[in-house]
Short mmCIF file of C-alpha atoms in Angstrom, two decimals:
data_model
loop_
_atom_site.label_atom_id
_atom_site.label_comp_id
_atom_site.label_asym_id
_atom_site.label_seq_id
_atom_site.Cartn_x
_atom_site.Cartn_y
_atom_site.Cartn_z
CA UNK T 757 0.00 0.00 0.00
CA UNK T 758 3.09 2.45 1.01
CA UNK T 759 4.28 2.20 -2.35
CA UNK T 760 0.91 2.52 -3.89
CA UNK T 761 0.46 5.86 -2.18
CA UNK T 762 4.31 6.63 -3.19
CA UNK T 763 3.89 6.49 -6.69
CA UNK T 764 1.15 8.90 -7.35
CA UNK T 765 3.67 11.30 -5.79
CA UNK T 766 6.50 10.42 -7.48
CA UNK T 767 4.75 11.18 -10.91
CA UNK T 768 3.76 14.45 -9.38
CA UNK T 769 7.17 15.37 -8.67
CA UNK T 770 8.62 13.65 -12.28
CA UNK T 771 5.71 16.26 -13.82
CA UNK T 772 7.14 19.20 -12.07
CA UNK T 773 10.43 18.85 -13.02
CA UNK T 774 9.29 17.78 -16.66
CA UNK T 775 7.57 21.03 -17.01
CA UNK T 776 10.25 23.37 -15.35
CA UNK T 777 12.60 22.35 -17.83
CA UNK T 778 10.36 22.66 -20.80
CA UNK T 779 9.68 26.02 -19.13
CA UNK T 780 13.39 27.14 -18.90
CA UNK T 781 13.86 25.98 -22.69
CA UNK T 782 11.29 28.08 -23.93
CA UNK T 783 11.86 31.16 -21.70
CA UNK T 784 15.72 30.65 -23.63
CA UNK T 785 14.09 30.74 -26.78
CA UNK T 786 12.33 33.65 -25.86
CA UNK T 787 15.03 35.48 -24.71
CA UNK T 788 16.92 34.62 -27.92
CA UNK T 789 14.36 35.86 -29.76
CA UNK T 790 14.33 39.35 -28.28
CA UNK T 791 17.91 39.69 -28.63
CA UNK T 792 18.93 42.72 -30.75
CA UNK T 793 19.28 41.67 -34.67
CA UNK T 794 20.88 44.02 -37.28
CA UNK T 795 20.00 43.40 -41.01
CA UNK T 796 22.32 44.22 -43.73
CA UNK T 797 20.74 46.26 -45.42
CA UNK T 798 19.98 48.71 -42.22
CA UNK T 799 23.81 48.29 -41.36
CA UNK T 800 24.71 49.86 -44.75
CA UNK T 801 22.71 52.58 -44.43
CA UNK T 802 24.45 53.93 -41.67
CA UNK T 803 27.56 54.27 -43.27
CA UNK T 804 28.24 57.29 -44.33
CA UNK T 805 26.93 58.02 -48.03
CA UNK T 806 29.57 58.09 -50.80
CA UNK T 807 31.47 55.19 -48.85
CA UNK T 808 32.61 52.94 -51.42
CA UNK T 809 33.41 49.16 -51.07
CA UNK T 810 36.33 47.05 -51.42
CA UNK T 811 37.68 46.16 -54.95
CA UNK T 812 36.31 43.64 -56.44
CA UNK T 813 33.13 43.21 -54.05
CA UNK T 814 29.47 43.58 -55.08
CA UNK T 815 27.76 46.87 -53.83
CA UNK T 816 24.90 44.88 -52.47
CA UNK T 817 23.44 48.78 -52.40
CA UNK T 818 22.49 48.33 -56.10
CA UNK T 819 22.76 44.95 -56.67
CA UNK T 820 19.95 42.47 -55.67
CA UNK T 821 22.42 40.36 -53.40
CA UNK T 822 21.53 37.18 -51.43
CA UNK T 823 24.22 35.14 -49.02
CA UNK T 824 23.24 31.60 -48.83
CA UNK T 825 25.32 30.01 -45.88
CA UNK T 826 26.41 25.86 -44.87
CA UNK T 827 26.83 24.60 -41.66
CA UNK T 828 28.88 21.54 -40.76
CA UNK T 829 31.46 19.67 -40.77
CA UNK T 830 33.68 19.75 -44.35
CA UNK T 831 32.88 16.48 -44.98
CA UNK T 832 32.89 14.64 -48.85
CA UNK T 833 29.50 16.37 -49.97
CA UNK T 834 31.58 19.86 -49.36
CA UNK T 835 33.57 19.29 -53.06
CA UNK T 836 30.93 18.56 -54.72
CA UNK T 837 29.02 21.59 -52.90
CA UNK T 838 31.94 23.90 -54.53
CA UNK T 839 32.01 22.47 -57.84
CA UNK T 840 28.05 23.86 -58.51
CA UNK T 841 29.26 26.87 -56.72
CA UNK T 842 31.80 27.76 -58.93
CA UNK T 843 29.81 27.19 -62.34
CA UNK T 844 27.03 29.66 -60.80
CA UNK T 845 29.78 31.85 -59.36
CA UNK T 846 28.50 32.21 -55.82
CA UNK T 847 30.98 33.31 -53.60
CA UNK T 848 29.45 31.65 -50.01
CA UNK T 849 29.92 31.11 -46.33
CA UNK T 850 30.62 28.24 -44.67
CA UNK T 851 30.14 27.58 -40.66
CA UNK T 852 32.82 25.07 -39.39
CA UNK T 853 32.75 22.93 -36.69
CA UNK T 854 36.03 22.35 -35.34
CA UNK T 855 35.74 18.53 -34.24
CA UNK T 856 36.48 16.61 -37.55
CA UNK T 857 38.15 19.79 -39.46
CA UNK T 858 41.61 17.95 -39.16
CA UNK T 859 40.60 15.22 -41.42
CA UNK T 860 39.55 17.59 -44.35
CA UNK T 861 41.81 19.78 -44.70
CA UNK T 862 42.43 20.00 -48.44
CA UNK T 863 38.69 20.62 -48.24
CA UNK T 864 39.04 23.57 -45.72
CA UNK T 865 42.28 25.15 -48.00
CA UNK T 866 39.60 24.98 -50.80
CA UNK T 867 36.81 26.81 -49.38
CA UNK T 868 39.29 29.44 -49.17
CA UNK T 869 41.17 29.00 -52.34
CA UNK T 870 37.91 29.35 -53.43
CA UNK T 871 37.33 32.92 -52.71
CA UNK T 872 34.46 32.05 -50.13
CA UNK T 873 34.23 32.67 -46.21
CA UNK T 874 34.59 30.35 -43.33
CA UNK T 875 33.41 31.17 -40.28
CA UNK T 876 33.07 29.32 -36.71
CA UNK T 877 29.99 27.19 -35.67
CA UNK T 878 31.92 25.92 -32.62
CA UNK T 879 33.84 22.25 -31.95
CA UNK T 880 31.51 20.35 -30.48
CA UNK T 881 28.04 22.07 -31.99
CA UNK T 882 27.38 22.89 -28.43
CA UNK T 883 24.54 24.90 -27.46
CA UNK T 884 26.40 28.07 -25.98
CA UNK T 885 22.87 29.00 -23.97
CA UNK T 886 23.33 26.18 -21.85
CA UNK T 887 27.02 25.66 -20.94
CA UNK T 888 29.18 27.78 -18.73
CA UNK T 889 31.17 30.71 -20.18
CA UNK T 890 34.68 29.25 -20.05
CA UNK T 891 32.95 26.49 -22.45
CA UNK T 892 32.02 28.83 -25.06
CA UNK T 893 34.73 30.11 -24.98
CA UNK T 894 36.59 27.04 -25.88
CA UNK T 895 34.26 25.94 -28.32
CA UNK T 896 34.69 28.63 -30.00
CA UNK T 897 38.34 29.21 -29.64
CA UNK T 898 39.70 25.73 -30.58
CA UNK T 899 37.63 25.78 -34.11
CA UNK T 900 38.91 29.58 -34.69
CA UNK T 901 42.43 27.94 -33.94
CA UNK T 902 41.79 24.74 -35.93
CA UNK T 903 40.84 26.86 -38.82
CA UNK T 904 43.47 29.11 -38.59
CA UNK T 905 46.39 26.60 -38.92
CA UNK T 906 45.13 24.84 -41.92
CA UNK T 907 44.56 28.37 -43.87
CA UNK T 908 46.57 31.12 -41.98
CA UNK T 909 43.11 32.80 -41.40
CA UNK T 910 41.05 33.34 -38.20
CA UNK T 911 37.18 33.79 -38.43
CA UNK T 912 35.88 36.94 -37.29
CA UNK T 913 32.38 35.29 -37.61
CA UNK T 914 30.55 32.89 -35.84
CA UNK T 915 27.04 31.34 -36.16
CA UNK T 916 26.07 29.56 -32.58
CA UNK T 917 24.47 26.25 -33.24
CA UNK T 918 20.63 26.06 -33.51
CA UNK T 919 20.88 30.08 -33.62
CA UNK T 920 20.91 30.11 -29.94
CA UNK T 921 22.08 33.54 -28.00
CA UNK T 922 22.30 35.34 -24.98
CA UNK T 923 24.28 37.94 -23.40
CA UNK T 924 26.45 35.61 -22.47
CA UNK T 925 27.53 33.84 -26.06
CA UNK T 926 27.21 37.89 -27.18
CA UNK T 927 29.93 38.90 -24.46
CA UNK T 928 32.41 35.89 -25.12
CA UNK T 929 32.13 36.63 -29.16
CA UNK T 930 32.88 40.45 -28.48
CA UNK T 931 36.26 39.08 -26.63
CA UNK T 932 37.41 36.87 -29.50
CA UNK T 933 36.69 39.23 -32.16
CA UNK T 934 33.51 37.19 -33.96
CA UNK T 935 29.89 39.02 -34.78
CA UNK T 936 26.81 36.37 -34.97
CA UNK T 937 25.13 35.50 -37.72
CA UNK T 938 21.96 34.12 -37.98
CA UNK T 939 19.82 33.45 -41.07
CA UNK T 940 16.77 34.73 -42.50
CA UNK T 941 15.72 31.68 -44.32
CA UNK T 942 16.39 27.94 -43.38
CA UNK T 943 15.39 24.75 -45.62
CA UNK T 944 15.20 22.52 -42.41
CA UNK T 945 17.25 20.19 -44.62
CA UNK T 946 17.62 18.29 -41.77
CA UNK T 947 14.20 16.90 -41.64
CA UNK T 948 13.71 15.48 -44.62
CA UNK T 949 15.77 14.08 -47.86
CA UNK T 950 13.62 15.40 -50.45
CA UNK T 951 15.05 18.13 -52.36
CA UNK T 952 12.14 19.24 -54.35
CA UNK T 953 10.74 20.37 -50.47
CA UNK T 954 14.07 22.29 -49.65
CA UNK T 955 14.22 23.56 -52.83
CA UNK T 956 10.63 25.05 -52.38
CA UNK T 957 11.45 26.13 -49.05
CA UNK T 958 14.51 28.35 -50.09
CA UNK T 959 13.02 29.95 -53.10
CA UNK T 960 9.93 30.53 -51.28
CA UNK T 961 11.39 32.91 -48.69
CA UNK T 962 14.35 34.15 -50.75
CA UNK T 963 14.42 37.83 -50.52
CA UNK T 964 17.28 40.85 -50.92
CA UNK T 965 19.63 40.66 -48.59
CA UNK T 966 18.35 37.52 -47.21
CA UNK T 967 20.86 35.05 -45.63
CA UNK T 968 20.35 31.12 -46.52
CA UNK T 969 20.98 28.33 -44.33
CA UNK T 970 21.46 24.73 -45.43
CA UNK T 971 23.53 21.90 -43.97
CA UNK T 972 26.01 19.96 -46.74
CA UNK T 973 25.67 16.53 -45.13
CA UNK T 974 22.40 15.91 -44.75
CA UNK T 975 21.16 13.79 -48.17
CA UNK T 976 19.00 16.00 -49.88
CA UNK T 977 21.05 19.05 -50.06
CA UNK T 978 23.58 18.95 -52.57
CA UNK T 979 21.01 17.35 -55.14
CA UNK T 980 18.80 20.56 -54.45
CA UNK T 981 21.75 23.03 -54.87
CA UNK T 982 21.65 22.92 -59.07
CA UNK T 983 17.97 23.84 -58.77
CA UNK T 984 18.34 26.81 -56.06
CA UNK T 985 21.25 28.02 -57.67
CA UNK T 986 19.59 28.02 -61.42
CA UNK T 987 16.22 29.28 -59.84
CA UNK T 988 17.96 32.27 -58.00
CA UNK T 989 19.89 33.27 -60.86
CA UNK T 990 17.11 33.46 -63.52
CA UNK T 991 15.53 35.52 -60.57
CA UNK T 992 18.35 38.26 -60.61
CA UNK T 993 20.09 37.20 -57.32
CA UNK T 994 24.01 38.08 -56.82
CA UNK T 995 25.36 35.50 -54.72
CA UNK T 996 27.61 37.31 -51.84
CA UNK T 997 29.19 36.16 -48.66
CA UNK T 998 28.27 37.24 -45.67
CA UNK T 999 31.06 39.66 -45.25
CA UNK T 1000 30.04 41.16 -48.85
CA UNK T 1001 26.45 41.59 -48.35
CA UNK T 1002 27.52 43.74 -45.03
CA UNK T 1003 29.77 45.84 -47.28
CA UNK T 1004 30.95 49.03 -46.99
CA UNK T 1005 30.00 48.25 -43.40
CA UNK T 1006 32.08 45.87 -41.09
CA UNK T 1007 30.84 43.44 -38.68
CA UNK T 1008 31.24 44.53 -35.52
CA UNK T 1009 32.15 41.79 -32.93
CA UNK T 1010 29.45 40.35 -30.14
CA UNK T 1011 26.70 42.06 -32.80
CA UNK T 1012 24.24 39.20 -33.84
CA UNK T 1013 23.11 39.82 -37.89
CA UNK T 1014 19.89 38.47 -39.45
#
């Protein structure tokens, strides 16, 4: 009988905590959310008029620019990623996570080669809300470092996993020199294979200045890419990197773009 009476209690108390930590994960996503975002276009307004940008770069202030982004490791799919890239010309961004980066490095020395950006997206994928500050930190120190010695390059941007921020992960990237970057428009490419969906999903919320996220690895991506690319070109997009749809302004470390 003791242990009858027990359990109802014991599912009380496995409720409670249940809901207290779906309650702390959502008041983190809410306090992500309200986070101070700067768009591109916004950001090079404020520079002063006349400003002109760096040789060779689009003026995203006439052109009809889009960034489209990868997260990941630099794994196999990553060559063939670049070859499409190349034919449509468009320049990108790739997020790095440091773990595996060592055994691709020919890959890494090509994104660069390349003429596109790499930026940090942490060693471990971590979620920076939820471990301490000397973690993030490290996460995001040992991929800068990783990335560094294969190209002679550090990243001076960062995209925390899962988009996840706080004035915590904002404080840290001020100190190692790296804005955030989040994304405008994601494919959720990695919930699902079919690349006729994440080819819809792109083109439907392409916009100017929009920034793309996809993920490499996951199946359907690479087989959409020919399709995106084609689609956004016949639709007047520039393809730009990150850095180059910010231009003539600079992003400014700890600052979190959209």
């Amino acid at each position: 009988m003791k242990i009858l009476k027990k359990r109802p209690r014991l599912l009380i108390l496995l409720t409670l905590a249940v809901v207290a930590a779906v309650t702390a994960t959502v008041a983190m996503v809410i306090q992500a959310n309200k986070m101070e975002t700067l768009s591109p276009r916004d950001e090079r307004d404020r520079v002063a008029s006349g400003t002109g940008v760096p040789s060779g770069h689009v003026d995203c202030r006439k052109a009809k620019c889009i960034a489209l982004t990868f997260d990941g490791n630099p794994g196999e799919p990553t060559d063939r990623l670049m070859d499409l890239l190349r034919q449509y010309k468009a320049p990108s961004t790739f997020f790095l996570e440091g773990r595996r980066i060592h055994k691709f490095p020919d890959v890494v020395r090509r994104i660069a080669k390349d003429g596109h950006e790499i930026g940090d997206h942490t060693w471990t994928h971590a979620v920076l809300t939820d471990v301490s500050d000397a973690q993030i930190r490290d996460e995001l120190r040992r991929t800068a470092r990783a990335i560094s010695g294969i190209t002679g390059s550090e990243p001076n941007l960062m995209r925390p996993p899962e988009g996840r921020t706080d004035d915590r992960v904002s404080k840290v990237a001020r100190e190692l020199g790296m804005a955030q970057v989040l994304w405008t428009v994601t494919a959720k490419d990695y919930e699902t294979d079919d690349s006729a969906l994440i080819t819809k999903r792109v083109l439907d919320g392409a916009d100017r200045d929009g920034i793309i996220l996809l993920h490499p690895l996951h199946k359907g991506t690479v087989p959409a890419m020919p399709s995106i690319l084609n689609a956004l070109s016949k639709q007047g997009y520039t393809f730009v990197t990150v850095s180059q749809l910010l231009d003539p302004a600079k992003a400014e470390p700890g600052k979190i773009y959209k």
